[in-house]
CSV table of C-alpha atoms and ligand atoms in Angstrom, one decimal:
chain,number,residue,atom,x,y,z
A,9,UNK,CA,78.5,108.1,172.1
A,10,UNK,CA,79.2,109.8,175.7
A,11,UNK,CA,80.0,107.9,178.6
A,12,UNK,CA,76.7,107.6,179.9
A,13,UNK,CA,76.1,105.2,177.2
A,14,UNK,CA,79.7,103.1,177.6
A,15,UNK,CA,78.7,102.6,181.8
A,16,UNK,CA,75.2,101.6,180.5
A,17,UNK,CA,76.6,98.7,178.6
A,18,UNK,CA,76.1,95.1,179.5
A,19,UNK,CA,79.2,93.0,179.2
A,20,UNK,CA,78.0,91.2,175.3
A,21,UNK,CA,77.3,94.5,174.3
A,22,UNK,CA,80.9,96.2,175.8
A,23,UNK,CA,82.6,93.6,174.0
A,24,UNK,CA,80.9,93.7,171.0
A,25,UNK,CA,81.8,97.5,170.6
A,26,UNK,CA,85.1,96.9,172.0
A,27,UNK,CA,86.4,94.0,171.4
A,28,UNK,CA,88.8,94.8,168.6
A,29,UNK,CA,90.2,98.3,170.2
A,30,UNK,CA,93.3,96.1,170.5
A,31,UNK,CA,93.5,93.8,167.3
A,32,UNK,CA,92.0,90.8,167.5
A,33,UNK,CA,91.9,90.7,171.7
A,34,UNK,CA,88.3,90.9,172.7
A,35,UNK,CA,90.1,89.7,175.9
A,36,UNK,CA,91.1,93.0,176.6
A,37,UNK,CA,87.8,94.5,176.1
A,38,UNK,CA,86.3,91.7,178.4
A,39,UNK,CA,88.8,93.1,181.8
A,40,UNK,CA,88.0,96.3,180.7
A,41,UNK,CA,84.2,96.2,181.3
A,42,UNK,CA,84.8,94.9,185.0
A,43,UNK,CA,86.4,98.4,185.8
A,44,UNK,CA,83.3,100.8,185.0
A,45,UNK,CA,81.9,103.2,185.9
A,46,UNK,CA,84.2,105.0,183.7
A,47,UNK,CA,84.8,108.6,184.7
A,48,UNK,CA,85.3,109.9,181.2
A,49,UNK,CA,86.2,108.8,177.6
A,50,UNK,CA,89.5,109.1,178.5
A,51,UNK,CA,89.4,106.9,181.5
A,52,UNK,CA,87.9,104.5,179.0
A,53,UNK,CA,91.1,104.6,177.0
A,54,UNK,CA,93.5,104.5,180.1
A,55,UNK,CA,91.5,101.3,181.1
A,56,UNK,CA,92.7,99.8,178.2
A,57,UNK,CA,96.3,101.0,178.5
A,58,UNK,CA,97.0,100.1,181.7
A,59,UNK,CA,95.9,96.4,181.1
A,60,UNK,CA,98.1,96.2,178.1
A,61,UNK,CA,101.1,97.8,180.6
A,62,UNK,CA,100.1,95.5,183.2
A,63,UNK,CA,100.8,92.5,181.6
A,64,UNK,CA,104.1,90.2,181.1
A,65,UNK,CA,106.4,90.4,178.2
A,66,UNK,CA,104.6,87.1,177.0
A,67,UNK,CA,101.3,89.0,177.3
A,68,UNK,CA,102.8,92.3,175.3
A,69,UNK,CA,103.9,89.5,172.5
A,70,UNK,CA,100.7,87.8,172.6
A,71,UNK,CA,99.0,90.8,171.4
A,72,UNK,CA,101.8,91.4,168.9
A,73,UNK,CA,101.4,88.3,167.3
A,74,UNK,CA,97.4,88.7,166.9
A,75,UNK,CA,98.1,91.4,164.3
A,76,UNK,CA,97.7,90.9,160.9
A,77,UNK,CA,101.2,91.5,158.5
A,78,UNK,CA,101.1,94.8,156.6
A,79,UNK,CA,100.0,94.2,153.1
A,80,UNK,CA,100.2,90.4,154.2
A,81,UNK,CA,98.3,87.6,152.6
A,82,UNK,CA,94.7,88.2,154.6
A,83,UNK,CA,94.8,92.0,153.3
A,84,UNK,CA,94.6,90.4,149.4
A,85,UNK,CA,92.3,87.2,150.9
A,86,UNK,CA,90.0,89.8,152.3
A,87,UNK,CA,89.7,88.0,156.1
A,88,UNK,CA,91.3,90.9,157.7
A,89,UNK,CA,88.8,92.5,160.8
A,90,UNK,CA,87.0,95.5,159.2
A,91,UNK,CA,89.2,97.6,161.1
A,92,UNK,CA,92.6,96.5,160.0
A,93,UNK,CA,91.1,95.9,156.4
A,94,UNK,CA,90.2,99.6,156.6
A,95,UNK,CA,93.3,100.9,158.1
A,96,UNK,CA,95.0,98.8,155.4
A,97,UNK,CA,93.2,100.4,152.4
A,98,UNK,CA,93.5,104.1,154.1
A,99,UNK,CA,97.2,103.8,153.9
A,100,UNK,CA,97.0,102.5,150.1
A,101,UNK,CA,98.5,99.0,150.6
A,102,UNK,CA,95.4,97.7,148.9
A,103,UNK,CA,97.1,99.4,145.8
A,104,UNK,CA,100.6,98.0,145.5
A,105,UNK,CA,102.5,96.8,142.7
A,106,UNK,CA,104.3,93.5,142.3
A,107,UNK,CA,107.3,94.6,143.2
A,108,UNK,CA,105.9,96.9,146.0
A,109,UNK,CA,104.2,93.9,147.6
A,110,UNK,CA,107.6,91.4,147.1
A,111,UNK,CA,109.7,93.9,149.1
A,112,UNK,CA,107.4,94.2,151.9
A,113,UNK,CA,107.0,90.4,152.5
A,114,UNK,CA,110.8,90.2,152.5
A,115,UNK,CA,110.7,92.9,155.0
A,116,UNK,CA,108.0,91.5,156.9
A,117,UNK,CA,109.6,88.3,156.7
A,118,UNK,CA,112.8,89.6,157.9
A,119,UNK,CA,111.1,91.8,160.7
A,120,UNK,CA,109.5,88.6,162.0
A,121,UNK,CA,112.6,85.9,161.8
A,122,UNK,CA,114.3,89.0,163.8
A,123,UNK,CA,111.9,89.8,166.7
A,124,UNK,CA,109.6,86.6,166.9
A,125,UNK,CA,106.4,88.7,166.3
A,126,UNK,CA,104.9,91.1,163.5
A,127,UNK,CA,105.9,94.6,162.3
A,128,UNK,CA,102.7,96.5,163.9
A,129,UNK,CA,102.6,100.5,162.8
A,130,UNK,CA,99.3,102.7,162.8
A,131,UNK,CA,99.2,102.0,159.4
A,132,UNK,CA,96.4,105.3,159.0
A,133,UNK,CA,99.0,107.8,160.2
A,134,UNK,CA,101.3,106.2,157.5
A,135,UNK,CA,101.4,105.3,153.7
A,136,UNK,CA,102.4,103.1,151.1
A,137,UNK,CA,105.8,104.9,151.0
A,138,UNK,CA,106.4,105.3,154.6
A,139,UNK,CA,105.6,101.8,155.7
A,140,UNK,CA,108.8,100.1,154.0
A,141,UNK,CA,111.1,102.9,154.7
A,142,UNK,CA,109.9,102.4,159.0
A,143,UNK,CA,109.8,98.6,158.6
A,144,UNK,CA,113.7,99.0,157.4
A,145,UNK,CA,114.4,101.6,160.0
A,146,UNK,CA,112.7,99.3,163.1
A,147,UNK,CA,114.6,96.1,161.7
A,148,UNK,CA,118.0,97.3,162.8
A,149,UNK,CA,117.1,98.5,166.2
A,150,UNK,CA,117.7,96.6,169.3
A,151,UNK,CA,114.9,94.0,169.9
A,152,UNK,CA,113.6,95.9,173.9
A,153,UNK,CA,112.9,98.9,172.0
A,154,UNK,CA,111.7,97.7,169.2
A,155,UNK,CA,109.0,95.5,171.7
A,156,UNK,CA,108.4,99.0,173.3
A,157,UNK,CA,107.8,100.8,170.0
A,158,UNK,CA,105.6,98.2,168.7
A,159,UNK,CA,103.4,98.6,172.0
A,160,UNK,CA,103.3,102.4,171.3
A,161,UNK,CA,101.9,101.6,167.7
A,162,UNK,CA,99.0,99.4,169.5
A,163,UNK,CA,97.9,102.3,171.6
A,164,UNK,CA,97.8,104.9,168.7
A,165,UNK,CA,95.9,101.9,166.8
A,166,UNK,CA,93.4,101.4,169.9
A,167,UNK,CA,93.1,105.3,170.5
A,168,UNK,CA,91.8,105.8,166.9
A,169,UNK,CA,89.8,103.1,166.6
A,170,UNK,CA,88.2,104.4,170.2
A,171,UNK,CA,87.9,107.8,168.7
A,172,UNK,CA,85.9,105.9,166.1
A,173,UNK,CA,83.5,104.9,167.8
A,174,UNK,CA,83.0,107.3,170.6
A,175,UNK,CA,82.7,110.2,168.2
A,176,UNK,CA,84.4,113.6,167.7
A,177,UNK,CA,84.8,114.7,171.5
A,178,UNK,CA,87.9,112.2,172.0
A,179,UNK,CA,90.7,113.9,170.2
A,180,UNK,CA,92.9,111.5,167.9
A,181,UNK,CA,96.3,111.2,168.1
B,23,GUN,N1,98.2,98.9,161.7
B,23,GUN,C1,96.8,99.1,161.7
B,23,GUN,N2,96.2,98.0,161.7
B,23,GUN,C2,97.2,97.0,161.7
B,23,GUN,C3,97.1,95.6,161.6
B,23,GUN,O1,96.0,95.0,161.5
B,23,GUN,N3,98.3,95.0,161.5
B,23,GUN,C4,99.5,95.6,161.6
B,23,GUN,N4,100.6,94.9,161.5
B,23,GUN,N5,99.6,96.9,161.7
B,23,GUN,C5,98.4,97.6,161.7
């Protein structure tokens, strides 16, 4: 898709591509549209970054708190978005053990009793191994940088699913 096609868009149709870029905040998408013409793809992308930025701690939480855990309840349910269900399965969590899946819900647990909002990682530049060793790392670090590494982890989230659907010309992180 080049950016000819993204300015072409109507505002149903933006969103409708868009609107889960950033998990489960088609709101995002929606005050993105208002800002075309985009220059480039990755004007595109700092549109959506600079919204995120732009907003209060409150807002920055918000969108914490609209992600799904890791391994969590909706991945085995199956009412994950297709994204995050896909993400999900890339990284193997689809695949756990019992025991596997136990410590992970303590940990998520934990994570969330600690910081007030969900562990978020790019779960497809991790695995099954490397999710509960980082969840354990994050949950001893101090609760302004955790909130600042969680943001990074939507952006790298949001830049591959916009590299998704805009096609091989936008690099991936
Ligand atoms: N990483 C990629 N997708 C997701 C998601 O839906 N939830 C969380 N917590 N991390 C993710």
């Amino acid at each position: 898709m080049d950016i000819e096609k993204v300015n072409s868009m109507d505002f149903r149709e933006f969103v409708d591509v868009f609107g889960n870029v950033i998990e489960r905040c088609p709101l995002i998408a929606a005050a993105v549209w208002s800002q075309r013409p985009f220059s480039n793809l990755e004007d595109l992308e700092k549109h959506f970054f600079a919204f995120i930025d732009a907003l209060p701690l409150s807002g920055r939480e918000g969108i914490l708190r609209c992600h799904p855990d890791l391994a969590g309840p909706e991945l085995q349910r199956g009412t994950l978005t297709p994204e995050s269900q896909r993400e999900q399965s890339g990284a193997g969590l689809m695949n756990l053990g019992a025991a596997e899946r136990l410590r992970l819900a303590e940990l998520n647990a934990r994570y969330q009793a600690r910081f007030g909002f969900p562990f978020v990682l790019a779960a497809r530049l991790s695995d099954r191994e490397a999710v509960p060793r980082e969840l354990a790392r994050r949950l001893r670090c101090l609760r302004a940088q955790e909130l600042s590494t969680a943001m990074d982890e939507v952006k790298k989230i949001g830049r591959l699913r916009l590299a998704d659907l805009l096609g091989s010309d936008f690099p991936k992180p």
